[in-house]
XYZ file of N, CA and C in Angstrom:
405
model
N 170.086 14.825 111.368
C 170.089 15.151 112.788
C 170.633 16.567 112.957
N 169.971 17.376 113.737
C 170.374 18.767 113.944
C 171.749 18.834 114.609
N 172.530 19.816 114.153
C 173.862 20.001 114.741
C 173.697 20.370 116.212
N 174.400 19.695 117.061
C 174.320 19.906 118.502
C 173.588 18.786 119.220
N 172.712 18.093 118.509
C 171.944 17.008 119.128
C 172.863 15.884 119.620
N 173.839 15.526 118.806
C 174.778 14.468 119.208
C 175.569 14.891 120.443
N 175.899 16.178 120.523
C 176.621 16.671 121.699
C 175.766 16.548 122.952
N 174.481 16.876 122.822
C 173.572 16.741 123.970
C 173.471 15.287 124.413
N 173.254 14.393 123.467
C 173.104 12.971 123.795
C 174.386 12.435 124.428
N 175.517 12.654 123.747
C 176.795 12.157 124.271
C 177.118 12.809 125.607
N 176.846 14.093 125.726
C 177.146 14.804 126.966
C 176.419 14.227 128.162
N 175.108 13.984 128.002
C 174.350 13.417 129.124
C 174.823 12.007 129.456
N 175.083 11.186 128.444
C 175.526 9.812 128.699
C 176.910 9.776 129.347
N 177.820 10.584 128.826
C 179.182 10.597 129.375
C 179.182 11.171 130.784
N 178.424 12.240 130.990
C 178.361 12.831 132.327
C 177.807 11.825 133.331
N 176.744 11.130 132.964
C 176.168 10.122 133.861
C 177.165 8.999 134.133
N 177.880 8.561 133.102
C 178.851 7.470 133.269
C 179.967 7.858 134.227
N 180.499 9.054 134.059
C 181.602 9.468 134.920
C 181.130 9.873 136.311
N 179.874 10.263 136.440
C 179.313 10.462 137.784
C 179.210 9.112 138.491
N 178.812 8.077 137.757
C 178.778 6.731 138.327
C 180.181 6.309 138.763
N 181.193 6.651 137.955
C 182.572 6.360 138.344
C 182.902 7.043 139.671
N 182.372 8.232 139.887
C 182.568 8.926 141.164
C 182.009 8.132 142.330
N 180.817 7.545 142.132
C 180.248 6.691 143.186
C 181.137 5.472 143.434
N 181.685 4.913 142.356
C 182.592 3.772 142.503
C 183.847 4.181 143.276
N 184.349 5.383 143.017
C 185.524 5.868 143.744
C 185.239 6.032 145.232
N 184.052 6.518 145.559
C 183.665 6.637 146.975
C 183.606 5.254 147.607
N 183.025 4.293 146.899
C 182.959 2.921 147.414
C 184.371 2.379 147.655
N 185.255 2.551 146.668
C 186.619 2.035 146.805
C 187.371 2.707 147.952
N 187.088 3.980 148.181
C 187.779 4.711 149.245
C 187.263 4.353 150.628
N 185.945 4.106 150.754
C 185.346 3.982 152.081
C 184.868 2.587 152.461
N 184.449 1.784 151.511
C 183.745 0.552 151.860
C 184.370 -0.730 151.321
N 185.140 -0.656 150.280
C 185.669 -1.862 149.638
C 186.758 -2.505 150.490
N 186.950 -3.817 150.317
C 188.111 -4.445 150.952
C 189.387 -3.772 150.418
N 190.294 -3.468 151.286
C 191.521 -2.778 150.883
C 191.335 -1.276 150.717
N 190.296 -0.735 151.339
C 190.010 0.699 151.208
C 191.153 1.552 151.748
N 191.819 1.085 152.786
C 192.914 1.866 153.377
C 194.063 2.030 152.385
N 194.405 0.948 151.677
C 195.481 1.042 150.674
C 195.070 1.964 149.530
N 193.806 1.843 149.104
C 193.302 2.686 148.015
C 193.367 4.165 148.433
N 192.926 4.461 149.652
C 192.935 5.842 150.130
C 194.362 6.365 150.286
N 195.296 5.483 150.617
C 196.690 5.895 150.784
C 197.313 6.335 149.457
N 196.772 5.867 148.342
C 197.276 6.238 147.012
C 196.624 7.511 146.487
N 196.012 8.296 147.339
C 195.185 9.428 146.927
C 195.833 10.301 145.850
N 197.089 10.628 146.017
C 197.756 11.534 145.084
C 198.643 10.858 144.066
N 198.627 9.539 144.010
C 199.514 8.831 143.085
C 198.792 7.648 142.458
N 199.417 7.080 141.461
C 198.976 5.812 140.894
C 197.585 5.816 140.286
N 196.988 4.629 140.312
C 195.684 4.426 139.680
C 194.592 5.267 140.317
N 194.685 5.481 141.609
C 193.670 6.292 142.286
C 193.652 7.711 141.712
N 194.819 8.309 141.607
C 194.918 9.671 141.082
C 194.446 9.739 139.632
N 194.896 8.807 138.813
C 194.517 8.796 137.395
C 193.015 8.577 137.223
N 192.443 7.707 138.039
C 191.004 7.456 137.947
C 190.223 8.690 138.365
N 190.703 9.400 139.372
C 190.054 10.659 139.762
C 190.145 11.688 138.645
N 191.284 11.740 137.956
C 191.415 12.645 136.809
C 190.385 12.309 135.731
N 190.216 11.023 135.456
C 189.231 10.606 134.453
C 187.827 11.009 134.886
N 187.512 10.801 136.162
C 186.184 11.156 136.688
C 185.915 12.654 136.526
N 186.864 13.465 136.927
C 186.677 14.919 136.872
C 186.570 15.403 135.425
N 187.491 14.964 134.580
C 187.467 15.422 133.189
C 186.289 14.838 132.414
N 185.908 13.617 132.711
C 184.742 13.034 132.044
C 183.465 13.778 132.374
N 183.296 14.116 133.650
C 182.111 14.867 134.059
C 182.132 16.266 133.446
N 183.278 16.930 133.502
C 183.406 18.271 132.929
C 183.173 18.261 131.419
N 183.816 17.348 130.708
C 183.689 17.335 129.249
C 182.292 16.902 128.817
N 181.646 16.047 129.609
C 180.247 15.726 129.336
C 179.388 16.966 129.467
N 179.602 17.724 130.543
C 178.851 18.965 130.748
C 179.133 19.969 129.634
N 180.399 20.091 129.230
C 180.726 21.009 128.140
C 180.008 20.620 126.855
N 179.889 19.329 126.582
C 179.156 18.896 125.390
C 177.677 19.245 125.493
N 177.112 19.158 126.685
C 175.712 19.563 126.874
C 175.564 21.055 126.573
N 176.452 21.859 127.121
C 176.399 23.307 126.896
C 176.601 23.626 125.418
N 177.589 23.000 124.798
C 177.860 23.245 123.378
C 176.662 22.838 122.529
N 176.106 21.665 122.801
C 174.938 21.221 122.046
C 173.782 22.188 122.175
N 173.524 22.639 123.385
C 172.434 23.588 123.616
C 172.685 24.903 122.875
N 173.904 25.418 122.990
C 174.214 26.691 122.339
C 174.187 26.586 120.819
N 174.572 25.430 120.282
C 174.497 25.259 118.829
C 173.050 25.305 118.346
N 172.112 24.877 119.200
C 170.690 25.008 118.862
C 170.233 26.462 118.931
N 170.810 27.236 119.834
C 170.315 28.578 120.121
C 170.962 29.688 119.294
N 172.226 29.534 118.945
C 172.967 30.599 118.270
C 173.208 30.196 116.823
N 172.797 31.040 115.924
C 172.994 30.766 114.499
C 174.409 31.164 114.092
N 175.200 30.150 113.794
C 176.518 30.382 113.207
C 176.566 29.557 111.929
N 177.590 29.771 111.116
C 177.635 29.057 109.835
C 177.617 27.547 110.078
N 176.944 26.844 109.196
C 176.741 25.402 109.352
C 178.067 24.640 109.424
N 179.008 25.008 108.564
C 180.302 24.318 108.555
C 181.039 24.525 109.880
N 181.042 25.759 110.367
C 181.686 26.043 111.648
C 181.026 25.301 112.790
N 179.686 25.273 112.779
C 178.950 24.561 113.829
C 179.286 23.075 113.805
N 179.409 22.528 112.613
C 179.739 21.095 112.487
C 181.140 20.807 113.034
N 182.101 21.668 112.704
C 183.476 21.480 113.196
C 183.513 21.603 114.719
N 182.797 22.582 115.261
C 182.730 22.754 116.716
C 182.136 21.510 117.363
N 181.047 21.015 116.807
C 180.368 19.838 117.351
C 181.283 18.613 117.347
N 181.911 18.360 116.208
C 182.784 17.183 116.092
C 183.995 17.319 117.008
N 184.577 18.519 117.079
C 185.741 18.727 117.954
C 185.392 18.491 119.417
N 184.218 18.962 119.829
C 183.795 18.748 121.219
C 183.570 17.263 121.492
N 182.990 16.565 120.525
C 182.800 15.118 120.697
C 184.142 14.397 120.766
N 185.094 14.803 119.932
C 186.430 14.202 119.987
C 187.127 14.515 121.309
N 186.748 15.616 121.939
C 187.305 15.950 123.247
C 187.031 14.883 124.291
N 185.966 14.115 124.079
C 185.632 13.043 125.023
C 186.671 11.926 125.019
N 187.566 11.946 124.036
C 188.658 10.968 124.043
C 189.565 11.148 125.257
N 189.651 12.371 125.779
C 190.565 12.613 126.903
C 190.221 11.777 128.131
N 189.014 11.892 128.697
C 188.744 11.090 129.896
C 188.755 9.588 129.618
N 188.271 9.190 128.441
C 188.318 7.760 128.116
C 189.758 7.300 127.904
N 190.596 8.195 127.382
C 192.014 7.880 127.229
C 192.708 7.705 128.569
N 192.336 8.537 129.544
C 192.905 8.396 130.893
C 192.504 7.046 131.477
N 191.229 6.690 131.339
C 190.785 5.372 131.827
C 191.489 4.245 131.090
N 191.695 4.426 129.792
C 192.411 3.416 129.012
C 193.835 3.229 129.499
N 194.490 4.325 129.862
C 195.842 4.231 130.416
C 195.840 3.446 131.721
N 194.858 3.725 132.578
C 194.787 3.091 133.897
C 194.457 1.610 133.773
N 193.455 1.284 132.963
C 192.955 -0.094 132.936
C 193.638 -0.979 131.903
N 193.983 -0.413 130.746
C 194.514 -1.231 129.653
C 195.958 -0.917 129.294
N 196.502 0.134 129.877
C 197.867 0.532 129.555
C 198.002 1.121 128.158
N 196.944 1.755 127.653
C 196.986 2.320 126.304
C 197.872 3.560 126.258
N 198.166 3.973 125.057
C 198.989 5.149 124.816
C 198.272 6.416 125.282
N 199.023 7.416 125.726
C 198.395 8.682 126.117
C 197.966 9.543 124.923
N 198.106 9.041 123.710
C 197.741 9.823 122.525
C 196.271 10.236 122.559
N 195.400 9.362 123.089
C 193.976 9.689 123.161
C 193.727 10.869 124.104
N 194.509 10.929 125.166
C 194.397 12.038 126.120
C 194.784 13.342 125.428
N 195.873 13.313 124.692
C 196.346 14.517 124.008
C 195.394 14.958 122.902
N 194.910 14.008 122.110
C 193.961 14.336 121.036
C 192.680 14.915 121.630
N 192.181 14.291 122.698
C 190.960 14.775 123.337
C 191.119 16.167 123.918
N 192.228 16.395 124.610
C 192.466 17.715 125.206
C 192.591 18.782 124.122
N 193.328 18.471 123.073
C 193.484 19.420 121.969
C 192.175 19.701 121.256
N 191.375 18.666 121.058
C 190.090 18.825 120.366
C 189.122 19.679 121.168
N 189.041 19.436 122.471
C 188.123 20.228 123.293
C 188.578 21.684 123.351
N 189.874 21.900 123.484
C 190.400 23.263 123.498
C 190.109 23.964 122.172
N 190.323 23.250 121.071
C 190.042 23.812 119.744
C 188.566 24.175 119.598
N 187.682 23.304 120.071
C 186.247 23.589 119.948
C 185.868 24.830 120.757
N 186.470 25.004 121.929
C 186.183 26.187 122.745
C 186.674 27.460 122.047
N 187.890 27.416 121.518
C 188.430 28.581 120.811
C 187.591 28.924 119.587
N 187.243 27.907 118.800
C 186.465 28.130 117.590
C 185.067 28.647 117.914
N 184.450 28.104 118.954
C 183.109 28.567 119.326
C 183.163 30.014 119.822
N 184.179 30.335 120.602
C 184.346 31.715 121.047
C 184.501 32.667 119.871
N 185.298 32.273 118.900
C 185.481 33.088 117.701
C 184.174 33.206 116.920
N 183.445 32.107 116.773
C 182.179 32.120 116.033
C 181.157 33.036 116.701
N 181.098 33.000 118.021
C 180.153 33.872 118.733
C 180.594 35.334 118.614
N 181.900 35.564 118.657
C 182.423 36.922 118.484
C 182.030 37.484 117.119
N 182.089 36.648 116.091
C 181.751 37.071 114.727
C 180.244 37.071 114.468
N 179.471 36.495 115.359
C 178.014 36.362 115.189
C 177.344 37.730 115.214
N 176.438 37.913 114.299
C 175.669 39.155 114.260
C 174.206 38.830 114.496
N 173.582 39.556 115.399
C 172.151 39.351 115.674
C 171.332 39.787 114.468
N 170.286 39.031 114.151
C 169.418 39.380 113.011
C 168.399 40.423 113.412
């Protein structure tokens, strides 16, 4: 499988999933039973954490789409491209980790690993493009 393809696939699926979560948040805020209590928690608790997951999931899905596309377009060393691809995919642990904290009470380690991985992939890709020479 070409490097970047997994990022494109995961990016579109994750972005769609977290966009759906956005629709669920609108439903919970405006139409669900207990909507007033949910809206009152706007800046705290599960409401705030779920919004964080929605925003970061959509953003990180989009970043994976961009990374996947650019890995197809820009020739960088295969090993570097693979590390960038895997790091960006591991970055998706962040929004899923936030949801895990909200729904299952999991450790925030997934959030930290995901945030660090996505940041690392951005730094490494920036460096790779800086070192890239046009043929």
